[in-house]
Coordinates of C-alpha atoms in Angstrom, one line a residue:
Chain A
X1 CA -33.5 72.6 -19.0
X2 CA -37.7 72.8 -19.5
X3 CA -39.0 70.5 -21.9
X4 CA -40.9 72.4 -24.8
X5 CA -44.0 71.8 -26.0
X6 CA -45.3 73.1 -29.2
X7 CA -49.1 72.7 -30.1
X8 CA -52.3 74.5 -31.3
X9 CA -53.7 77.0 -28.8
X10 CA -57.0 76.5 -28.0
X11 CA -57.6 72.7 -28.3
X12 CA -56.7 69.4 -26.5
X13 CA -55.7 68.1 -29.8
X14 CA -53.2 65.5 -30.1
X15 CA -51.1 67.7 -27.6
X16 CA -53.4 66.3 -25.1
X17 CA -51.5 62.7 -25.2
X18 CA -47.9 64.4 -24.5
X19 CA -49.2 67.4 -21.9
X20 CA -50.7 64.3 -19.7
X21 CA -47.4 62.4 -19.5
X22 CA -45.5 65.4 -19.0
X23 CA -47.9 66.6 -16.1
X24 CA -48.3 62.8 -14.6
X25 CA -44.3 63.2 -14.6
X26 CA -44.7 66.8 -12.9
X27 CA -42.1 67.1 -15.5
X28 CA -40.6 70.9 -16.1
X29 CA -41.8 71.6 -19.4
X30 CA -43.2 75.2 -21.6
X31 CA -46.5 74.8 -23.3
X32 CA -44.8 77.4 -26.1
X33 CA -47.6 78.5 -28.1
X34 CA -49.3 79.2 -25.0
X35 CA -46.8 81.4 -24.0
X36 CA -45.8 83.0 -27.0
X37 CA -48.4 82.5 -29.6
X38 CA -48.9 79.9 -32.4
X39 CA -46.7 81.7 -34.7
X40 CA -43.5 79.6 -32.4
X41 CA -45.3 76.7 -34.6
X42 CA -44.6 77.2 -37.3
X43 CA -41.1 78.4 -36.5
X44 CA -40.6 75.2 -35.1
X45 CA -41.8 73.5 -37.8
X46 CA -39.0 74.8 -40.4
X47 CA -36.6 73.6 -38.4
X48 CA -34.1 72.7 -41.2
X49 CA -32.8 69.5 -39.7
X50 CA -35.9 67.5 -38.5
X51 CA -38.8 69.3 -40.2
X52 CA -41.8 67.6 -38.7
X53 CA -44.9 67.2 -40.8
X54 CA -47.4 69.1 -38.1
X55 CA -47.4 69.5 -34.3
X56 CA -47.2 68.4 -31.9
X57 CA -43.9 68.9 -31.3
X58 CA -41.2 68.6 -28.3
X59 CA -38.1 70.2 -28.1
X60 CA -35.7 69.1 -25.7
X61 CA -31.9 71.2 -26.0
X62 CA -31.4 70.8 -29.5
X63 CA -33.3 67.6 -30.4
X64 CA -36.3 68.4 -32.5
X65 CA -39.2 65.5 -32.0
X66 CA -42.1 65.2 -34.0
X67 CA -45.2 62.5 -34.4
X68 CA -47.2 62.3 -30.9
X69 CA -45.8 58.3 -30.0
X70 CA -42.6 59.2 -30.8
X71 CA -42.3 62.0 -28.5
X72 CA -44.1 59.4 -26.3
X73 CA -41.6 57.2 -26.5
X74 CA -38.8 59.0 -26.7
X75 CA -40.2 60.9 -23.0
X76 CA -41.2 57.6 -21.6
X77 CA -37.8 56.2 -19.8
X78 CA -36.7 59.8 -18.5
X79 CA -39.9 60.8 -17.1
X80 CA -40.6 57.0 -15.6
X81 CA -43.8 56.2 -17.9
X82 CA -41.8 53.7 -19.8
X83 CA -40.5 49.8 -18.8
X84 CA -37.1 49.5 -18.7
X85 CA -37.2 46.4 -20.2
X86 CA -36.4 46.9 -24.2
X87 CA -39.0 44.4 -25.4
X88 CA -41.8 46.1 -22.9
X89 CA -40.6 49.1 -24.2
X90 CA -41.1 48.4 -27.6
X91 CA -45.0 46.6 -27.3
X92 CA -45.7 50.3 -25.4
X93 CA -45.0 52.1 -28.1
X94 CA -46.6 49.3 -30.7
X95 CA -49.9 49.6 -28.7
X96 CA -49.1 53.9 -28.8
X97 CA -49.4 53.5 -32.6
X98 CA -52.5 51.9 -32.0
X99 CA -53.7 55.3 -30.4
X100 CA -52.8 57.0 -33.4
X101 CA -54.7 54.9 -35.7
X102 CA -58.1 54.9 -33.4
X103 CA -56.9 59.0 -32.9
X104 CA -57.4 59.2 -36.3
X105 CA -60.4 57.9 -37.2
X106 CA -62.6 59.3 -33.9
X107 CA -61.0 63.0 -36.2
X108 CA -62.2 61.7 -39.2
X109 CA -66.1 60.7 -38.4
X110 CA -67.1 64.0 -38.1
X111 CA -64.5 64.8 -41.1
X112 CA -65.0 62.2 -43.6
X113 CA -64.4 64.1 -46.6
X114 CA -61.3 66.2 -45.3
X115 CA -59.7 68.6 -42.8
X116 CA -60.7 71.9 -46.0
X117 CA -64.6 71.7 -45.5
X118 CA -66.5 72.4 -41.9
X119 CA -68.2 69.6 -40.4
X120 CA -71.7 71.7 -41.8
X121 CA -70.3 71.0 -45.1
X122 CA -70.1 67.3 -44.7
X123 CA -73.2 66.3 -42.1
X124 CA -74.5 63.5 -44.3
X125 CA -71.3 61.7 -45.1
X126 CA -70.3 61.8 -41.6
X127 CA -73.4 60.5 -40.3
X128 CA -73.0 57.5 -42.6
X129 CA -69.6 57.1 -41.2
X130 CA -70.5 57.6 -37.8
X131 CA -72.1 54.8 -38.0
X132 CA -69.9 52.0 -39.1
X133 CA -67.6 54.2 -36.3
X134 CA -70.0 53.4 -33.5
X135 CA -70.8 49.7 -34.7
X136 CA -68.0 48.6 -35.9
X137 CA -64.7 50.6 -35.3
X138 CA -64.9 51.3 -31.6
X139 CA -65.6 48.0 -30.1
X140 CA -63.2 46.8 -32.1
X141 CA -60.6 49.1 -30.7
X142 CA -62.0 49.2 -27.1
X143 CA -62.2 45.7 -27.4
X144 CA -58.8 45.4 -28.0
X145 CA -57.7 47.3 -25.3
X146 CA -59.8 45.3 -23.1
X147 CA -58.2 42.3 -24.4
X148 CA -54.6 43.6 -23.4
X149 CA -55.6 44.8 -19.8
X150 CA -57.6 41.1 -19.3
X151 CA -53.8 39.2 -20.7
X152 CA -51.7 41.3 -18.9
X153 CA -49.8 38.8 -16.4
X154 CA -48.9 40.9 -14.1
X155 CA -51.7 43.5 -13.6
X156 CA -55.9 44.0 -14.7
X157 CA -55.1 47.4 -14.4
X158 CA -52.1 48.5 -16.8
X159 CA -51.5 47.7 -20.2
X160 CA -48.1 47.3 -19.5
X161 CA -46.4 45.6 -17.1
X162 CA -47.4 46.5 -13.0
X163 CA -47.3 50.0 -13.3
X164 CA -48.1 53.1 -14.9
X165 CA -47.3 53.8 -18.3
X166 CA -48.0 56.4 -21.4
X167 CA -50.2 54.2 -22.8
X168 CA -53.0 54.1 -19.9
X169 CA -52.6 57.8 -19.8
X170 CA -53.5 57.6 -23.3
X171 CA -55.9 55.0 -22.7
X172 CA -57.4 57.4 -20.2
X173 CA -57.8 60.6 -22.6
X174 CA -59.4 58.7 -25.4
X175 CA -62.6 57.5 -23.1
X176 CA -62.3 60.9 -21.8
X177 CA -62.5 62.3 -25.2
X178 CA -65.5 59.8 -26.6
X179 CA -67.8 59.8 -23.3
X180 CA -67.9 63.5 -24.2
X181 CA -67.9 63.2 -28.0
X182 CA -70.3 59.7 -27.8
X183 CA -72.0 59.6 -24.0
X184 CA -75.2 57.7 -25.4
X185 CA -72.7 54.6 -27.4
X186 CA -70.2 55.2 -24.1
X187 CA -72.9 54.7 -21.5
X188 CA -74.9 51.8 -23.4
X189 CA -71.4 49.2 -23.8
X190 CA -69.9 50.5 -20.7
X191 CA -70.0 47.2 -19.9
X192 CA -68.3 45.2 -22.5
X193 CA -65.1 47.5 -21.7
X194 CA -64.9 47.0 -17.6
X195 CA -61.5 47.1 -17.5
X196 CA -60.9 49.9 -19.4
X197 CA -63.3 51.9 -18.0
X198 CA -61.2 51.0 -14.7
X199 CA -58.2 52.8 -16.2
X200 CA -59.9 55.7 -16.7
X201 CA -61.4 56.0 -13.9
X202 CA -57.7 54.7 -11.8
X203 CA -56.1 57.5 -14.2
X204 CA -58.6 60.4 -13.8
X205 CA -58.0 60.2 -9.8
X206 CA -54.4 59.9 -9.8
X207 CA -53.3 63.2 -7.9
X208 CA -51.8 65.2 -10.4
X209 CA -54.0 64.3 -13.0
X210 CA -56.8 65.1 -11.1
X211 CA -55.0 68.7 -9.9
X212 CA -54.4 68.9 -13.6
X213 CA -57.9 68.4 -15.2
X214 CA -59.0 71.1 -12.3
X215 CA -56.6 73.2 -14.0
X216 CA -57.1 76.0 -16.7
X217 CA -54.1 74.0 -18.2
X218 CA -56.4 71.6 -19.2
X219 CA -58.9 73.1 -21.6
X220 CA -62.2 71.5 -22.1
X221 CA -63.4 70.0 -24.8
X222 CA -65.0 71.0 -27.7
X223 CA -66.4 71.6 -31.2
X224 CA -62.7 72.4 -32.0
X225 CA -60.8 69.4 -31.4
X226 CA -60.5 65.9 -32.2
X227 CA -63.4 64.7 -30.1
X228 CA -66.8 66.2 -30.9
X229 CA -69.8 66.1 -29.4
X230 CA -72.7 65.7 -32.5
X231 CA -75.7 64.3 -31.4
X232 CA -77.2 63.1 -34.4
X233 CA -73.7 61.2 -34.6
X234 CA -74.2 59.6 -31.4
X235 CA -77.6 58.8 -32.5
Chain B
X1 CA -33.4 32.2 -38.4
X2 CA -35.6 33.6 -40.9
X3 CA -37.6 36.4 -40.0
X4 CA -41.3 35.6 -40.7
X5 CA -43.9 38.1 -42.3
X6 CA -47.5 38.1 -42.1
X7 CA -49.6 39.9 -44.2
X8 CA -52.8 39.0 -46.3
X9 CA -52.5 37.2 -49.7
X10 CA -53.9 38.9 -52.7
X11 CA -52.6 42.4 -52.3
X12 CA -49.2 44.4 -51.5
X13 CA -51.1 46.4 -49.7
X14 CA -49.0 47.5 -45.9
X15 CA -46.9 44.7 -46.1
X16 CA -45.0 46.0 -48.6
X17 CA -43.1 48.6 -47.1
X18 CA -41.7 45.5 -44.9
X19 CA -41.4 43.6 -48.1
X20 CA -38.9 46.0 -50.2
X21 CA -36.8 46.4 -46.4
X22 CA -36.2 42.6 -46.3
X23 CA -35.9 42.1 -50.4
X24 CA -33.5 45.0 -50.5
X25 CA -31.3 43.7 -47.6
X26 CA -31.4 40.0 -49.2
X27 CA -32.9 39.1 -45.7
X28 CA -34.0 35.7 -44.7
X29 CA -37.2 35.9 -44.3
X30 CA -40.5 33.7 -45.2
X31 CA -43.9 35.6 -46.5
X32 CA -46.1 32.9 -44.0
X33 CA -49.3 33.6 -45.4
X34 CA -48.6 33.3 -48.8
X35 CA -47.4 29.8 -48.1
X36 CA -49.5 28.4 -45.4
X37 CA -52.3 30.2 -46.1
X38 CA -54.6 34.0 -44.4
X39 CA -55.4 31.6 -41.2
X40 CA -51.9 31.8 -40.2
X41 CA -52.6 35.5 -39.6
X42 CA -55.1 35.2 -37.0
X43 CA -53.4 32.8 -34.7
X44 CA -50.5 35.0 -34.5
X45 CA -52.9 37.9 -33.8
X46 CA -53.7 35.7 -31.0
X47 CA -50.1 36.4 -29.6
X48 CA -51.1 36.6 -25.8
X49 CA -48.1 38.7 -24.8
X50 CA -48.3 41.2 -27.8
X51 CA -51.6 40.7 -29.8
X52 CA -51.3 43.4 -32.7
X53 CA -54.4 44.9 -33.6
X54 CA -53.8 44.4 -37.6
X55 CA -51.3 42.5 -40.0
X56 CA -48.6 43.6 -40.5
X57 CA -46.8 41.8 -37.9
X58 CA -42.7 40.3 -37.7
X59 CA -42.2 37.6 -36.1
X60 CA -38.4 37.2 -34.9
X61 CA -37.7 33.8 -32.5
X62 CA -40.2 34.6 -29.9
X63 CA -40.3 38.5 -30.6
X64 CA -43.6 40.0 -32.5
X65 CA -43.9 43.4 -33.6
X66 CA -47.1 45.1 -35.3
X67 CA -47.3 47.9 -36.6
X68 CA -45.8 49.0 -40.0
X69 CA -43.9 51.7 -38.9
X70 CA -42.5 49.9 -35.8
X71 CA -41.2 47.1 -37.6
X72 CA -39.3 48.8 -40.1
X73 CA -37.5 50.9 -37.1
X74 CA -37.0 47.2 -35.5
X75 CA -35.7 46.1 -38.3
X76 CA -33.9 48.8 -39.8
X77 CA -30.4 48.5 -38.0
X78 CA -29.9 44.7 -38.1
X79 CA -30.6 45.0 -41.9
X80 CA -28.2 47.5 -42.3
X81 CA -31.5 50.1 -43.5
X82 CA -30.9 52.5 -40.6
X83 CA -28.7 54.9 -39.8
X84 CA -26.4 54.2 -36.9
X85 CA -26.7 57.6 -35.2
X86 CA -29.5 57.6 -32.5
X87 CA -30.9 60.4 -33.5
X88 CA -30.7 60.2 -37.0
X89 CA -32.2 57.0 -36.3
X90 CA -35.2 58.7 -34.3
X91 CA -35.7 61.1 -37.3
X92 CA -36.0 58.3 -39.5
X93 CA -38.5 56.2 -37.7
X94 CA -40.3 60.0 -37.6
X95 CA -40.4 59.9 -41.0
X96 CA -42.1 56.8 -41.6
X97 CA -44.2 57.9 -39.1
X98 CA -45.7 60.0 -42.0
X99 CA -45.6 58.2 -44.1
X100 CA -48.3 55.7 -42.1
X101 CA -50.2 59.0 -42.0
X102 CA -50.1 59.5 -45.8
X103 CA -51.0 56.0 -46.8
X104 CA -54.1 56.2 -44.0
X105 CA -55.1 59.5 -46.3
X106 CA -54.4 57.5 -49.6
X107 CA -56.4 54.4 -48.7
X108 CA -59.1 56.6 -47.1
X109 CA -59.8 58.3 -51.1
X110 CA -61.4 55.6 -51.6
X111 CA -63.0 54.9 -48.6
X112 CA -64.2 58.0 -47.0
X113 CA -67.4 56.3 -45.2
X114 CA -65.6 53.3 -43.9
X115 CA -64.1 49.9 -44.4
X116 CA -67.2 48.1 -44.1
X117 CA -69.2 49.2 -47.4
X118 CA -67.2 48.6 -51.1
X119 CA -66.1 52.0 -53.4
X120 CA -69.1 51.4 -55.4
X121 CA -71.3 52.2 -52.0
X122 CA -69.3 55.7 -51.2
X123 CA -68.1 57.0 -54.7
X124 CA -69.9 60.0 -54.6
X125 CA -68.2 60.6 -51.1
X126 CA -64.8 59.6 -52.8
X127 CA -65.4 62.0 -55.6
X128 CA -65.3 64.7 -52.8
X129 CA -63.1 64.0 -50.8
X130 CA -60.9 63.1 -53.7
X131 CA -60.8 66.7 -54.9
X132 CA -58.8 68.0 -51.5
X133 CA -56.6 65.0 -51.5
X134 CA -55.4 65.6 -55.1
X135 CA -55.4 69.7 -54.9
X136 CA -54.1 69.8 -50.8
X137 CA -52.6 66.7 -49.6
X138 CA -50.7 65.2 -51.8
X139 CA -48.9 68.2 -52.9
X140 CA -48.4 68.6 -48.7
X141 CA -46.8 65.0 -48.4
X142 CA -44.7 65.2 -51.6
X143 CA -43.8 69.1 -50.7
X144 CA -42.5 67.8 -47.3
X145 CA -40.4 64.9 -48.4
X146 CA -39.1 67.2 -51.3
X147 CA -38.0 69.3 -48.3
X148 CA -36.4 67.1 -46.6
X149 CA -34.2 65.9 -49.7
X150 CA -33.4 69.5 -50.6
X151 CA -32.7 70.2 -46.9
X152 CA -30.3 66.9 -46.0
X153 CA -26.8 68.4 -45.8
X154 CA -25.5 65.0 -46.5
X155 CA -27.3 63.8 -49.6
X156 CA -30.1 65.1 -52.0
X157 CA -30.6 61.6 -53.0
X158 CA -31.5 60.4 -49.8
X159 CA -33.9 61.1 -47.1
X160 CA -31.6 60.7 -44.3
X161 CA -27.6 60.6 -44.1
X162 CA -25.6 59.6 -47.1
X163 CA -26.9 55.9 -47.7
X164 CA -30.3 54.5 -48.2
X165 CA -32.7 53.6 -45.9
X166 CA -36.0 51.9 -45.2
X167 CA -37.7 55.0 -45.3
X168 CA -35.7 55.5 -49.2
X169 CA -37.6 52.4 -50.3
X170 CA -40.7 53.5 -48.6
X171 CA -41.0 56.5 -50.4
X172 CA -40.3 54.7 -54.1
X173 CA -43.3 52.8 -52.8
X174 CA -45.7 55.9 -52.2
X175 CA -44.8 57.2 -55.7
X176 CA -45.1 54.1 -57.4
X177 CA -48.5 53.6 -55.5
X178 CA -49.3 57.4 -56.9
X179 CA -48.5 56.5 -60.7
X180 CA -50.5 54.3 -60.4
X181 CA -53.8 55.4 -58.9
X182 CA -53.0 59.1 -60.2
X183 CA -51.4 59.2 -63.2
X184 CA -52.7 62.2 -64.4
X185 CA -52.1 64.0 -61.0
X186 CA -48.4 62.4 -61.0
X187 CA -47.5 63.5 -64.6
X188 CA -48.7 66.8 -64.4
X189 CA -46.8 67.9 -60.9
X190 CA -43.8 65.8 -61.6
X191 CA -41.7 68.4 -61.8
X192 CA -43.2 70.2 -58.4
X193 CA -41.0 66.8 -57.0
X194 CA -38.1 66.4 -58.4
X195 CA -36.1 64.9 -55.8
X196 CA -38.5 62.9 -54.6
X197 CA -39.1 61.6 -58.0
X198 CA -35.0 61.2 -58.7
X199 CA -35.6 58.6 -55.3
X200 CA -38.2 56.6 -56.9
X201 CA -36.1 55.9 -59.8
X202 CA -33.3 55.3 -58.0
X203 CA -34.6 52.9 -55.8
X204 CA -36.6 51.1 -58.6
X205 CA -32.8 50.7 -60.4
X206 CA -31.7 49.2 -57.5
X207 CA -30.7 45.5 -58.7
X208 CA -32.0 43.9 -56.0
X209 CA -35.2 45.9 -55.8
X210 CA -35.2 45.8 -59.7
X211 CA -35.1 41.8 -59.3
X212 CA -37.7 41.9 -56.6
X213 CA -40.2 43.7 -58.9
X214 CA -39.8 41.4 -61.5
X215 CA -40.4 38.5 -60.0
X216 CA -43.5 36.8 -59.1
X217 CA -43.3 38.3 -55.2
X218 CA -44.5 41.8 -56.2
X219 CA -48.1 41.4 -57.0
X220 CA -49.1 44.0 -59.1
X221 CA -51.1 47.2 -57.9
X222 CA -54.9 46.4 -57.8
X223 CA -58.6 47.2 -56.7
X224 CA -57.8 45.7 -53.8
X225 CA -55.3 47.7 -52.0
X226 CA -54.2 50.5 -50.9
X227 CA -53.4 52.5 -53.9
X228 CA -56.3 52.0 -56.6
X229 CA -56.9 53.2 -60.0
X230 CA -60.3 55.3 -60.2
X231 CA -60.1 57.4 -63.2
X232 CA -62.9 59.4 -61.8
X233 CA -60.8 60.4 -58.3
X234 CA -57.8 61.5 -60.7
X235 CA -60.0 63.9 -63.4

């Protein structure tokens, strides 16, 4: 039975993380609201069992999984993107939280004051954030990655373990996402982030990523989604 | 062997949801910092196999979780906080899932522009983005939990199942957090919440969570934390 997916239309969105382990997998899955329309979101989202907070959102039979590492993590063993070693397992998913955190504040420079006002309506205050954001926040993230791809015994070019996992998948879409949203801060400490840079570039040729991002499955990116591209933020 | 916490002296701040897990299961466990001092935190961040990005982080024998969320689902079944059905046990760890999003949104009230500039540097910014957090998202958060109490076939006095769990006593610690920082907002929607606010006391009744409050281990709310009192964010 197809796994099914339940995001926005229109965006990459936090969607993005799950579609590129499901398509990595070549996993048989529904993108739902795709098919049938956002309104299936909200559907979904009364479930009265296991109400999630917002999308995305997997469905698999009758089990109802919300919050974007979770689904990870709950995917990762069945579709081989997961160790199988509980304790592996578990730092995966820990360094998947990490995602979320970083995920949520690359949303939040160009929405500092909140998700009810358009970015027009907040240009100053995200300019001033944008810049701690680019000075402060994402080398220290980056960095940290870096840091776990450098310590990794047994490979430079996973952060877990010797093979593939969610998490460079991840690791992939969120340089994806900022050398659109921030080329000028990407292309000036390229350098500082070698090995990450690597992942991306390792993931991004992968053959069904790569006959994915060709895809009309994968939509570009935009003024829409998480990652934005404002040049005066990227100033 | 105890289990060993580290979190930063001076404020409940993240650590806390971990805190009332442990104090409530009358766990073993030592608060490191607060006896050997902040530095203890950094050489443990230092983990080469799994360096967490921030405190706080678990350390069991030679296992160490980060990650607020994580470490509560870690700890949940051994402590008897957890249900023992796997998916029950999934939907819980969902739940505290948002619950790391709503504290994120609470912190970030009063710190729309960033982490590296005080309140006093971004209160105009807080004053804004105060308004939507009062009039939208807490009534969102609260709403949702309130939900899930109504909506549990088992229990309206608990979030998941018929017993408490970690994400019980994380919830007492929003609302408490809330009073504190919004009393006005709190007092005037309090009955918007009922169940949610029939948890809080509940859990705050609890003898050994009553115990735990009273003693020197809670440090009371602050301007230091998470939850902060700003008159001017709660008009």
């Amino acid at each position: 039975m197809a796994y099914e997916l339940f995001y926005w239309t229109g965006i990459q969105g936090r969607g993005e993380f799950v579609r590129l382990a499901l398509e990595e997998a070549d996993a048989d899955y529904v993108d739902m609201a795709r098919e049938a329309g956002d309104r299936v979101i909200f559907e979904v989202l009364k479930d009265p069992r296991t109400p999630s907070f917002a999308p995305p959102i997997l469905r698999d039979g009758d089990v109802v999984v919300g919050q974007t590492a979770l689904i990870l993590h709950y995917l990762g063993r069945p579709l081989g993107l997961a160790p199988q070693d509980e304790r592996l397992r578990t730092w995966t998913h820990q360094i998947q939280l990490t995602v979320t955190d970083f995920v949520a504040e690359i949303h939040d420079v160009h929405h500092p004051i909140g998700v009810g006002s358009y970015y027009e309506d907040q240009k100053p205050e995200a300019k001033r954030r944008a810049r701690e954001f680019r000075e402060e926040r994402v080398p220290k993230f980056l960095g940290w990655f870096e840091g776990i791809l450098a310590g990794n015994p047994q490979s430079e070019g996973h952060l877990v373990g010797d093979r593939l996992t969610y998490v460079d998948l991840s690791l992939f879409q969120l340089v994806d996402g900022l050398n659109y949203a921030f080329p000028r801060l990407m292309h000036a400490r390229r350098n500082e982030f070698a090995r990450v840079m690597a992942v991306w570039d390792a993931v991004r040729n992968r053959p069904r990523i790569a006959a994915y991002l060709a895809s009309p499955r994968r939509l570009p990116f935009s003024q829409y989604g998480i990652f934005r591209h404002y040049p005066e933020l990227d100033a």
